[in-house]
PDB file of C-alpha atoms in Angstrom:
ATOM      1  CA  MET U1149    -107.432 -65.580  -4.542  1.00 72.00           C
ATOM      2  CA  SER U1150    -104.487 -63.305  -3.743  1.00 84.00           C
ATOM      3  CA  LEU U1151    -105.007 -59.569  -3.532  1.00 94.00           C
ATOM      4  CA  ILE U1152    -103.439 -59.141  -6.983  1.00 94.00           C
ATOM      5  CA  PRO U1153    -102.351 -61.865  -9.418  1.00 92.00           C
ATOM      6  CA  GLU U1154     -98.983 -63.551  -8.820  1.00 89.00           C
ATOM      7  CA  LEU U1155     -98.552 -61.993  -5.371  1.00 92.00           C
ATOM      8  CA  ASN U1156     -97.322 -64.495  -2.777  1.00 88.00           C
ATOM      9  CA  ASN U1157     -96.588 -62.198   0.161  1.00 89.00           C
ATOM     10  CA  GLU U1158     -98.297 -59.474   2.169  1.00 94.00           C
ATOM     11  CA  ALA U1159     -99.133 -56.339   0.212  1.00 95.00           C
ATOM     12  CA  ASP U1160     -98.444 -52.684   0.741  1.00 97.00           C
ATOM     13  CA  VAL U1161    -101.527 -50.850  -0.531  1.00 98.00           C
ATOM     14  CA  LEU U1162    -102.098 -47.149  -1.212  1.00 98.00           C
ATOM     15  CA  ILE U1163    -105.579 -45.663  -1.538  1.00 98.00           C
ATOM     16  CA  CYS U1164    -105.794 -42.107  -2.852  1.00 98.00           C
ATOM     17  CA  GLY U1165    -109.041 -40.354  -1.991  1.00 96.00           C
ATOM     18  CA  ALA U1166    -109.226 -42.391   1.205  1.00 97.00           C
ATOM     19  CA  SER U1167    -111.136 -40.105   3.549  1.00 94.00           C
ATOM     20  CA  ARG U1168    -114.669 -40.707   2.242  1.00 92.00           C
ATOM     21  CA  GLY U1169    -116.918 -42.688  -0.067  1.00 94.00           C
ATOM     22  CA  ILE U1170    -115.414 -45.615  -1.938  1.00 95.00           C
ATOM     23  CA  GLY U1171    -111.872 -44.776  -0.849  1.00 96.00           C
ATOM     24  CA  LEU U1172    -112.794 -44.990   2.834  1.00 96.00           C
ATOM     25  CA  ALA U1173    -114.714 -48.212   2.195  1.00 97.00           C
ATOM     26  CA  LEU U1174    -111.647 -49.687   0.475  1.00 98.00           C
ATOM     27  CA  CYS U1175    -109.522 -48.923   3.531  1.00 98.00           C
ATOM     28  CA  ALA U1176    -112.102 -50.564   5.798  1.00 97.00           C
ATOM     29  CA  ALA U1177    -112.266 -53.647   3.552  1.00 97.00           C
ATOM     30  CA  LEU U1178    -108.502 -54.067   3.113  1.00 98.00           C
ATOM     31  CA  LEU U1179    -107.251 -53.549   6.666  1.00 98.00           C
ATOM     32  CA  PRO U1180    -108.762 -56.768   8.121  1.00 97.00           C
ATOM     33  CA  ARG U1181    -107.170 -58.924   5.410  1.00 96.00           C
ATOM     34  CA  GLY U1182    -104.292 -61.138   6.432  1.00 94.00           C
ATOM     35  CA  ASP U1183    -102.565 -60.630   3.076  1.00 95.00           C
ATOM     36  CA  VAL U1184    -102.326 -56.837   3.539  1.00 97.00           C
ATOM     37  CA  ALA U1185     -99.288 -55.541   5.433  1.00 96.00           C
ATOM     38  CA  ARG U1186    -100.133 -51.822   5.407  1.00 96.00           C
ATOM     39  CA  VAL U1187    -102.659 -49.455   3.924  1.00 98.00           C
ATOM     40  CA  TRP U1188    -101.525 -45.963   3.012  1.00 98.00           C
ATOM     41  CA  ALA U1189    -104.623 -43.781   3.291  1.00 98.00           C
ATOM     42  CA  VAL U1190    -103.998 -40.661   1.205  1.00 98.00           C
ATOM     43  CA  ALA U1191    -106.299 -37.650   1.098  1.00 97.00           C
ATOM     44  CA  ARG U1192    -106.114 -33.889   1.320  1.00 96.00           C
ATOM     45  CA  LYS U1193    -107.115 -34.065   4.997  1.00 96.00           C
ATOM     46  CA  ALA U1194    -106.301 -37.650   5.898  1.00 97.00           C
ATOM     47  CA  SER U1195    -104.756 -36.757   9.248  1.00 96.00           C
ATOM     48  CA  THR U1196    -107.902 -34.974  10.465  1.00 96.00           C
ATOM     49  CA  SER U1197    -110.517 -37.384   9.094  1.00 97.00           C
ATOM     50  CA  PRO U1198    -112.590 -38.786  12.000  1.00 96.00           C
ATOM     51  CA  GLU U1199    -113.378 -41.910   9.980  1.00 96.00           C
ATOM     52  CA  LEU U1200    -109.722 -42.640   9.261  1.00 97.00           C
ATOM     53  CA  ALA U1201    -108.882 -41.858  12.887  1.00 97.00           C
ATOM     54  CA  ALA U1202    -111.355 -44.544  13.947  1.00 97.00           C
ATOM     55  CA  LEU U1203    -109.692 -47.067  11.639  1.00 97.00           C
ATOM     56  CA  ALA U1204    -106.270 -46.062  12.976  1.00 97.00           C
ATOM     57  CA  GLY U1205    -107.530 -46.683  16.495  1.00 96.00           C
ATOM     58  CA  GLN U1206    -108.554 -50.174  15.456  1.00 96.00           C
ATOM     59  CA  TYR U1207    -105.591 -51.147  13.269  1.00 97.00           C
ATOM     60  CA  GLY U1208    -102.757 -49.040  14.639  1.00 95.00           C
ATOM     61  CA  GLU U1209     -99.594 -48.742  12.543  1.00 93.00           C
ATOM     62  CA  ARG U1210    -101.042 -50.883   9.760  1.00 96.00           C
ATOM     63  CA  LEU U1211    -102.856 -47.722   8.628  1.00 98.00           C
ATOM     64  CA  LYS U1212    -100.642 -44.864   7.459  1.00 97.00           C
ATOM     65  CA  ARG U1213    -102.518 -41.569   7.063  1.00 98.00           C
ATOM     66  CA  VAL U1214    -100.880 -39.091   4.706  1.00 97.00           C
ATOM     67  CA  ASP U1215    -102.117 -35.620   3.793  1.00 98.00           C
ATOM     68  CA  CYS U1216    -101.608 -35.103   0.070  1.00 98.00           C
ATOM     69  CA  ASP U1217    -103.320 -33.137  -2.670  1.00 97.00           C
ATOM     70  CA  ALA U1218    -102.783 -35.201  -5.812  1.00 97.00           C
ATOM     71  CA  ARG U1219    -103.423 -32.120  -7.931  1.00 96.00           C
ATOM     72  CA  ASP U1220    -100.153 -30.642  -6.641  1.00 97.00           C
ATOM     73  CA  GLU U1221     -96.830 -32.186  -7.680  1.00 97.00           C
ATOM     74  CA  GLN U1222     -94.924 -30.934  -4.638  1.00 98.00           C
ATOM     75  CA  SER U1223     -97.479 -32.661  -2.445  1.00 98.00           C
ATOM     76  CA  LEU U1224     -97.044 -35.852  -4.466  1.00 98.00           C
ATOM     77  CA  GLU U1225     -93.267 -35.650  -4.122  1.00 97.00           C
ATOM     78  CA  ALA U1226     -93.682 -35.427  -0.352  1.00 97.00           C
ATOM     79  CA  LEU U1227     -95.997 -38.450  -0.402  1.00 97.00           C
ATOM     80  CA  VAL U1228     -93.440 -40.565  -2.253  1.00 97.00           C
ATOM     81  CA  SER U1229     -90.651 -39.510   0.097  1.00 96.00           C
ATOM     82  CA  LYS U1230     -92.740 -40.513   3.100  1.00 95.00           C
ATOM     83  CA  ALA U1231     -93.730 -43.864   1.577  1.00 95.00           C
ATOM     84  CA  ARG U1232     -90.133 -44.722   0.673  1.00 94.00           C
ATOM     85  CA  GLU U1233     -89.103 -44.314   4.299  1.00 92.00           C
ATOM     86  CA  GLU U1234     -91.039 -47.479   5.140  1.00 90.00           C
ATOM     87  CA  CYS U1235     -91.342 -49.531   1.952  1.00 90.00           C
ATOM     88  CA  ASP U1236     -89.532 -49.980  -1.342  1.00 91.00           C
ATOM     89  CA  HIS U1237     -92.508 -51.279  -3.313  1.00 95.00           C
ATOM     90  CA  LEU U1238     -96.263 -50.770  -3.522  1.00 97.00           C
ATOM     91  CA  HIS U1239     -98.210 -53.807  -4.649  1.00 97.00           C
ATOM     92  CA  LEU U1240    -101.571 -52.108  -5.159  1.00 98.00           C
ATOM     93  CA  VAL U1241    -102.513 -48.472  -5.730  1.00 98.00           C
ATOM     94  CA  ILE U1242    -106.145 -47.442  -6.203  1.00 98.00           C
ATOM     95  CA  SER U1243    -107.124 -43.907  -7.132  1.00 98.00           C
ATOM     96  CA  THR U1244    -110.724 -43.057  -6.257  1.00 97.00           C
ATOM     97  CA  LEU U1245    -110.303 -39.409  -7.227  1.00 96.00           C
ATOM     98  CA  GLY U1246    -113.236 -37.878  -9.063  1.00 94.00           C
ATOM     99  CA  ILE U1247    -115.673 -34.976  -9.071  1.00 90.00           C
ATOM    100  CA  LEU U1248    -118.876 -34.290 -11.000  1.00 88.00           C
ATOM    101  CA  HIS U1249    -120.423 -31.208  -9.439  1.00 82.00           C
ATOM    102  CA  GLN U1250    -117.917 -30.257  -6.730  1.00 81.00           C
ATOM    103  CA  ASP U1251    -115.000 -27.812  -6.565  1.00 81.00           C
ATOM    104  CA  GLY U1252    -116.279 -25.714  -9.453  1.00 80.00           C
ATOM    105  CA  ALA U1253    -117.134 -28.631 -11.746  1.00 84.00           C
ATOM    106  CA  LYS U1254    -120.628 -28.877 -13.227  1.00 85.00           C
ATOM    107  CA  ALA U1255    -122.746 -31.650 -14.735  1.00 83.00           C
ATOM    108  CA  GLU U1256    -123.628 -29.705 -17.885  1.00 89.00           C
ATOM    109  CA  LYS U1257    -126.828 -30.641 -19.723  1.00 89.00           C
ATOM    110  CA  GLY U1258    -125.899 -28.826 -22.926  1.00 94.00           C
ATOM    111  CA  LEU U1259    -123.233 -26.818 -24.703  1.00 94.00           C
ATOM    112  CA  ALA U1260    -124.681 -23.561 -23.376  1.00 94.00           C
ATOM    113  CA  HIS U1261    -123.744 -24.603 -19.848  1.00 93.00           C
ATOM    114  CA  LEU U1262    -120.063 -25.216 -20.603  1.00 92.00           C
ATOM    115  CA  THR U1263    -117.494 -22.928 -19.007  1.00 95.00           C
ATOM    116  CA  LEU U1264    -113.731 -23.029 -19.095  1.00 96.00           C
ATOM    117  CA  ALA U1265    -113.622 -22.983 -15.299  1.00 95.00           C
ATOM    118  CA  SER U1266    -115.835 -26.040 -14.904  1.00 94.00           C
ATOM    119  CA  MET U1267    -113.940 -27.974 -17.561  1.00 94.00           C
ATOM    120  CA  GLN U1268    -110.620 -27.152 -15.928  1.00 96.00           C
ATOM    121  CA  ALA U1269    -111.935 -28.236 -12.532  1.00 95.00           C
ATOM    122  CA  SER U1270    -113.167 -31.559 -13.932  1.00 95.00           C
ATOM    123  CA  PHE U1271    -109.965 -32.332 -15.788  1.00 97.00           C
ATOM    124  CA  THR U1272    -107.718 -31.312 -12.894  1.00 97.00           C
ATOM    125  CA  THR U1273    -109.243 -33.847 -10.499  1.00 96.00           C
ATOM    126  CA  ASN U1274    -110.605 -36.543 -12.818  1.00 97.00           C
ATOM    127  CA  THR U1275    -107.743 -36.705 -15.324  1.00 98.00           C
ATOM    128  CA  PHE U1276    -104.591 -34.928 -14.233  1.00 98.00           C
ATOM    129  CA  ALA U1277    -104.483 -35.985 -10.576  1.00 98.00           C
ATOM    130  CA  PRO U1278    -104.678 -39.779 -11.130  1.00 98.00           C
ATOM    131  CA  ILE U1279    -102.032 -39.828 -13.858  1.00 98.00           C
ATOM    132  CA  LEU U1280     -99.724 -37.555 -11.849  1.00 98.00           C
ATOM    133  CA  LEU U1281    -100.188 -39.931  -8.926  1.00 98.00           C
ATOM    134  CA  LEU U1282     -99.030 -42.787 -11.161  1.00 98.00           C
ATOM    135  CA  LYS U1283     -96.102 -40.715 -12.458  1.00 98.00           C
ATOM    136  CA  HIS U1284     -94.775 -39.991  -8.986  1.00 98.00           C
ATOM    137  CA  LEU U1285     -95.373 -43.499  -7.619  1.00 98.00           C
ATOM    138  CA  LEU U1286     -93.694 -45.162 -10.596  1.00 97.00           C
ATOM    139  CA  PRO U1287     -90.410 -45.838  -8.708  1.00 95.00           C
ATOM    140  CA  LEU U1288     -92.448 -47.905  -6.231  1.00 97.00           C
ATOM    141  CA  LEU U1289     -94.161 -49.926  -8.976  1.00 96.00           C
ATOM    142  CA  ARG U1290     -91.198 -50.937 -11.117  1.00 90.00           C
ATOM    143  CA  LYS U1291     -90.468 -54.355  -9.656  1.00 84.00           C
ATOM    144  CA  ARG U1292     -92.433 -57.419  -8.616  1.00 89.00           C
ATOM    145  CA  PRO U1293     -96.200 -57.715  -9.115  1.00 96.00           C
ATOM    146  CA  SER U1294     -98.018 -54.385  -8.898  1.00 97.00           C
ATOM    147  CA  THR U1295    -101.401 -53.034  -9.914  1.00 98.00           C
ATOM    148  CA  PHE U1296    -102.444 -49.430 -10.422  1.00 98.00           C
ATOM    149  CA  ALA U1297    -106.213 -49.040 -10.713  1.00 98.00           C
ATOM    150  CA  ALA U1298    -108.109 -45.794 -11.175  1.00 98.00           C
ATOM    151  CA  LEU U1299    -111.838 -45.289 -10.924  1.00 97.00           C
ATOM    152  CA  SER U1300    -113.190 -44.185 -14.273  1.00 96.00           C
ATOM    153  CA  ALA U1301    -116.858 -44.140 -15.337  1.00 94.00           C
ATOM    154  CA  ARG U1302    -118.965 -45.821 -17.979  1.00 94.00           C
ATOM    155  CA  VAL U1303    -120.026 -42.378 -19.218  1.00 92.00           C
ATOM    156  CA  GLY U1304    -116.386 -41.868 -20.198  1.00 95.00           C
ATOM    157  CA  SER U1305    -116.830 -44.487 -22.916  1.00 96.00           C
ATOM    158  CA  ILE U1306    -117.120 -42.836 -26.332  1.00 95.00           C
ATOM    159  CA  GLY U1307    -118.587 -45.986 -27.858  1.00 95.00           C
ATOM    160  CA  ASP U1308    -121.260 -46.232 -25.167  1.00 92.00           C
ATOM    161  CA  ASN U1309    -122.315 -42.566 -25.268  1.00 91.00           C
ATOM    162  CA  ARG U1310    -125.939 -42.432 -26.442  1.00 88.00           C
ATOM    163  CA  LEU U1311    -127.439 -39.780 -24.139  1.00 90.00           C
ATOM    164  CA  GLY U1312    -124.980 -36.881 -24.385  1.00 90.00           C
ATOM    165  CA  GLY U1313    -124.666 -34.253 -21.659  1.00 90.00           C
ATOM    166  CA  TRP U1314    -122.169 -34.126 -18.805  1.00 89.00           C
ATOM    167  CA  TYR U1315    -119.556 -32.774 -21.197  1.00 94.00           C
ATOM    168  CA  SER U1316    -116.772 -32.117 -18.712  1.00 95.00           C
ATOM    169  CA  TYR U1317    -117.206 -35.301 -16.713  1.00 94.00           C
ATOM    170  CA  ARG U1318    -117.512 -37.561 -19.763  1.00 94.00           C
ATOM    171  CA  SER U1319    -114.514 -36.069 -21.532  1.00 96.00           C
ATOM    172  CA  SER U1320    -112.308 -35.969 -18.442  1.00 97.00           C
ATOM    173  CA  LYS U1321    -112.926 -39.660 -17.819  1.00 97.00           C
ATOM    174  CA  ALA U1322    -112.360 -40.495 -21.505  1.00 97.00           C
ATOM    175  CA  ALA U1323    -109.035 -38.656 -21.315  1.00 98.00           C
ATOM    176  CA  LEU U1324    -108.166 -40.560 -18.132  1.00 98.00           C
ATOM    177  CA  ASN U1325    -108.845 -43.837 -19.936  1.00 98.00           C
ATOM    178  CA  GLN U1326    -106.456 -42.880 -22.736  1.00 98.00           C
ATOM    179  CA  LEU U1327    -103.750 -41.864 -20.264  1.00 98.00           C
ATOM    180  CA  LEU U1328    -104.098 -45.121 -18.332  1.00 98.00           C
ATOM    181  CA  HIS U1329    -103.982 -47.187 -21.515  1.00 98.00           C
ATOM    182  CA  THR U1330    -100.874 -45.319 -22.654  1.00 98.00           C
ATOM    183  CA  ALA U1331     -99.211 -45.750 -19.269  1.00 98.00           C
ATOM    184  CA  SER U1332     -99.929 -49.468 -19.338  1.00 98.00           C
ATOM    185  CA  ILE U1333     -97.794 -49.805 -22.469  1.00 98.00           C
ATOM    186  CA  GLU U1334     -94.850 -48.074 -20.796  1.00 97.00           C
ATOM    187  CA  LEU U1335     -95.194 -50.064 -17.579  1.00 97.00           C
ATOM    188  CA  LYS U1336     -95.277 -53.317 -19.521  1.00 95.00           C
ATOM    189  CA  ARG U1337     -91.754 -52.507 -20.708  1.00 95.00           C
ATOM    190  CA  LEU U1338     -90.523 -51.368 -17.292  1.00 96.00           C
ATOM    191  CA  ASN U1339     -92.137 -54.145 -15.269  1.00 96.00           C
ATOM    192  CA  PRO U1340     -93.794 -57.066 -17.084  1.00 96.00           C
ATOM    193  CA  ALA U1341     -95.545 -57.964 -13.793  1.00 96.00           C
ATOM    194  CA  ALA U1342     -97.317 -54.585 -13.628  1.00 97.00           C
ATOM    195  CA  THR U1343    -101.016 -54.051 -14.355  1.00 98.00           C
ATOM    196  CA  VAL U1344    -102.918 -50.834 -15.042  1.00 98.00           C
ATOM    197  CA  LEU U1345    -106.729 -50.903 -14.921  1.00 98.00           C
ATOM    198  CA  ALA U1346    -109.589 -48.450 -15.442  1.00 98.00           C
ATOM    199  CA  ILE U1347    -112.612 -49.443 -13.348  1.00 98.00           C
ATOM    200  CA  HIS U1348    -116.232 -48.306 -13.417  1.00 96.00           C
ATOM    201  CA  PRO U1349    -117.531 -48.932  -9.874  1.00 93.00           C
ATOM    202  CA  GLY U1350    -121.210 -48.494 -10.707  1.00 84.00           C
ATOM    203  CA  THR U1351    -123.408 -45.761  -9.305  1.00 77.00           C
ATOM    204  CA  THR U1352    -122.477 -45.584  -5.638  1.00 73.00           C
ATOM    205  CA  ASP U1353    -124.197 -43.746  -2.801  1.00 67.00           C
ATOM    206  CA  THR U1354    -121.631 -40.960  -2.369  1.00 61.00           C
ATOM    207  CA  ASP U1355    -121.572 -37.167  -2.529  1.00 61.00           C
ATOM    208  CA  LEU U1356    -120.723 -37.389  -6.238  1.00 57.00           C
ATOM    209  CA  SER U1357    -123.930 -39.181  -7.181  1.00 47.00           C
ATOM    210  CA  GLN U1358    -126.276 -37.745  -4.547  1.00 52.00           C
ATOM    211  CA  PRO U1359    -128.053 -35.113  -6.714  1.00 52.00           C
ATOM    212  CA  PHE U1360    -128.748 -37.687  -9.426  1.00 51.00           C
ATOM    213  CA  GLN U1361    -129.833 -40.734  -7.443  1.00 47.00           C
ATOM    214  CA  ALA U1362    -133.543 -40.286  -8.182  1.00 52.00           C
ATOM    215  CA  ASN U1363    -132.889 -41.428 -11.758  1.00 62.00           C
ATOM    216  CA  VAL U1364    -130.988 -44.575 -10.815  1.00 55.00           C
ATOM    217  CA  PRO U1365    -132.953 -47.806 -11.495  1.00 58.00           C
ATOM    218  CA  GLU U1366    -133.944 -49.849  -8.468  1.00 60.00           C
ATOM    219  CA  GLY U1367    -131.130 -52.110  -7.334  1.00 59.00           C
ATOM    220  CA  GLN U1368    -128.458 -50.165  -9.205  1.00 65.00           C
ATOM    221  CA  LEU U1369    -127.443 -47.728  -6.451  1.00 70.00           C
ATOM    222  CA  PHE U1370    -124.660 -49.398  -4.492  1.00 75.00           C
ATOM    223  CA  GLU U1371    -123.384 -48.887  -0.975  1.00 89.00           C
ATOM    224  CA  PRO U1372    -119.686 -47.907  -0.825  1.00 90.00           C
ATOM    225  CA  ALA U1373    -118.830 -51.181   0.923  1.00 93.00           C
ATOM    226  CA  PHE U1374    -120.333 -53.180  -1.953  1.00 92.00           C
ATOM    227  CA  SER U1375    -118.440 -51.128  -4.548  1.00 94.00           C
ATOM    228  CA  ALA U1376    -115.208 -51.553  -2.584  1.00 95.00           C
ATOM    229  CA  ASP U1377    -115.628 -55.333  -2.473  1.00 95.00           C
ATOM    230  CA  ARG U1378    -116.265 -55.460  -6.221  1.00 95.00           C
ATOM    231  CA  ILE U1379    -113.177 -53.337  -6.950  1.00 97.00           C
ATOM    232  CA  ILE U1380    -111.024 -55.628  -4.802  1.00 97.00           C
ATOM    233  CA  GLU U1381    -112.382 -58.652  -6.667  1.00 96.00           C
ATOM    234  CA  LEU U1382    -111.629 -56.991 -10.013  1.00 97.00           C
ATOM    235  CA  VAL U1383    -108.015 -56.196  -9.192  1.00 97.00           C
ATOM    236  CA  GLY U1384    -107.576 -59.762  -7.969  1.00 97.00           C
ATOM    237  CA  ALA U1385    -108.971 -61.188 -11.196  1.00 97.00           C
ATOM    238  CA  HIS U1386    -107.020 -59.120 -13.739  1.00 97.00           C
ATOM    239  CA  GLY U1387    -103.268 -59.248 -14.083  1.00 97.00           C
ATOM    240  CA  PRO U1388    -100.636 -58.179 -16.626  1.00 97.00           C
ATOM    241  CA  ALA U1389    -102.422 -59.841 -19.555  1.00 97.00           C
ATOM    242  CA  ASP U1390    -105.325 -57.420 -19.002  1.00 98.00           C
ATOM    243  CA  SER U1391    -103.217 -54.318 -18.410  1.00 98.00           C
ATOM    244  CA  GLY U1392    -104.612 -51.208 -20.075  1.00 98.00           C
ATOM    245  CA  THR U1393    -108.215 -52.421 -20.116  1.00 98.00           C
ATOM    246  CA  PHE U1394    -111.505 -50.934 -18.859  1.00 98.00           C
ATOM    247  CA  TRP U1395    -113.848 -52.975 -16.628  1.00 98.00           C
ATOM    248  CA  ALA U1396    -117.231 -52.506 -15.011  1.00 96.00           C
ATOM    249  CA  TRP U1397    -118.067 -53.478 -11.434  1.00 94.00           C
ATOM    250  CA  ASP U1398    -119.682 -56.718 -12.694  1.00 95.00           C
ATOM    251  CA  ASP U1399    -116.436 -57.840 -14.368  1.00 96.00           C
ATOM    252  CA  LYS U1400    -117.649 -57.040 -17.878  1.00 97.00           C
ATOM    253  CA  PRO U1401    -115.374 -55.093 -20.249  1.00 97.00           C
ATOM    254  CA  ILE U1402    -116.436 -51.615 -21.367  1.00 97.00           C
ATOM    255  CA  VAL U1403    -115.805 -50.358 -24.890  1.00 96.00           C
ATOM    256  CA  TRP U1404    -113.563 -47.314 -25.235  1.00 94.00           C
TER     257      TRP U1404
END
């Protein structure tokens, strides 16, 4: 199976949120592949990440580390300028951006815990940053096969919401899903070979899930490497015919 459907040559890949968790695991999984030409590892502090430095020592110029805050459009403009110096097309972009209880966001249990500040923090990282990333990278996705995948969450499904709580996180991921679905319609007109996917990676052993892992059923807490492998399999299995859809780590569709 090729990295993405209909791709017959080596891929340029960009991972945003690459310095830790699933993003770092994706870099580690993609770099050894013979069908990957380069991996652009994008994070706020990519250039000073010891983990990315170790990968750079192993893979050399095949790993491009770029400091970029996807919540800032000037930073995104600089990212695109740097990428266009070395390639004219990105075949695969994966956004792993997301917060639940970091950077001012909170996992609210009830309405009384809601604050404007926590909602703004959640939406800025979970919703606005991924779609702004897609906006700015669009010139590099407008020809030949390309896939843009963003990590969403099952709790962002309105149809699947039976427990309530986590107001900011749920709603920010639901909004992300709508933005991705809308973008998929536009990209289908601009590039019929383009695919946009929302992916739920499962509960993964990262900083995001750490305070809540005690409630995860046995066997349902995944290592980042496992989640990365499942994401790579998903993007390889779903092409333009599935653009604008929402998938779980086990390749089952999730209702909106």
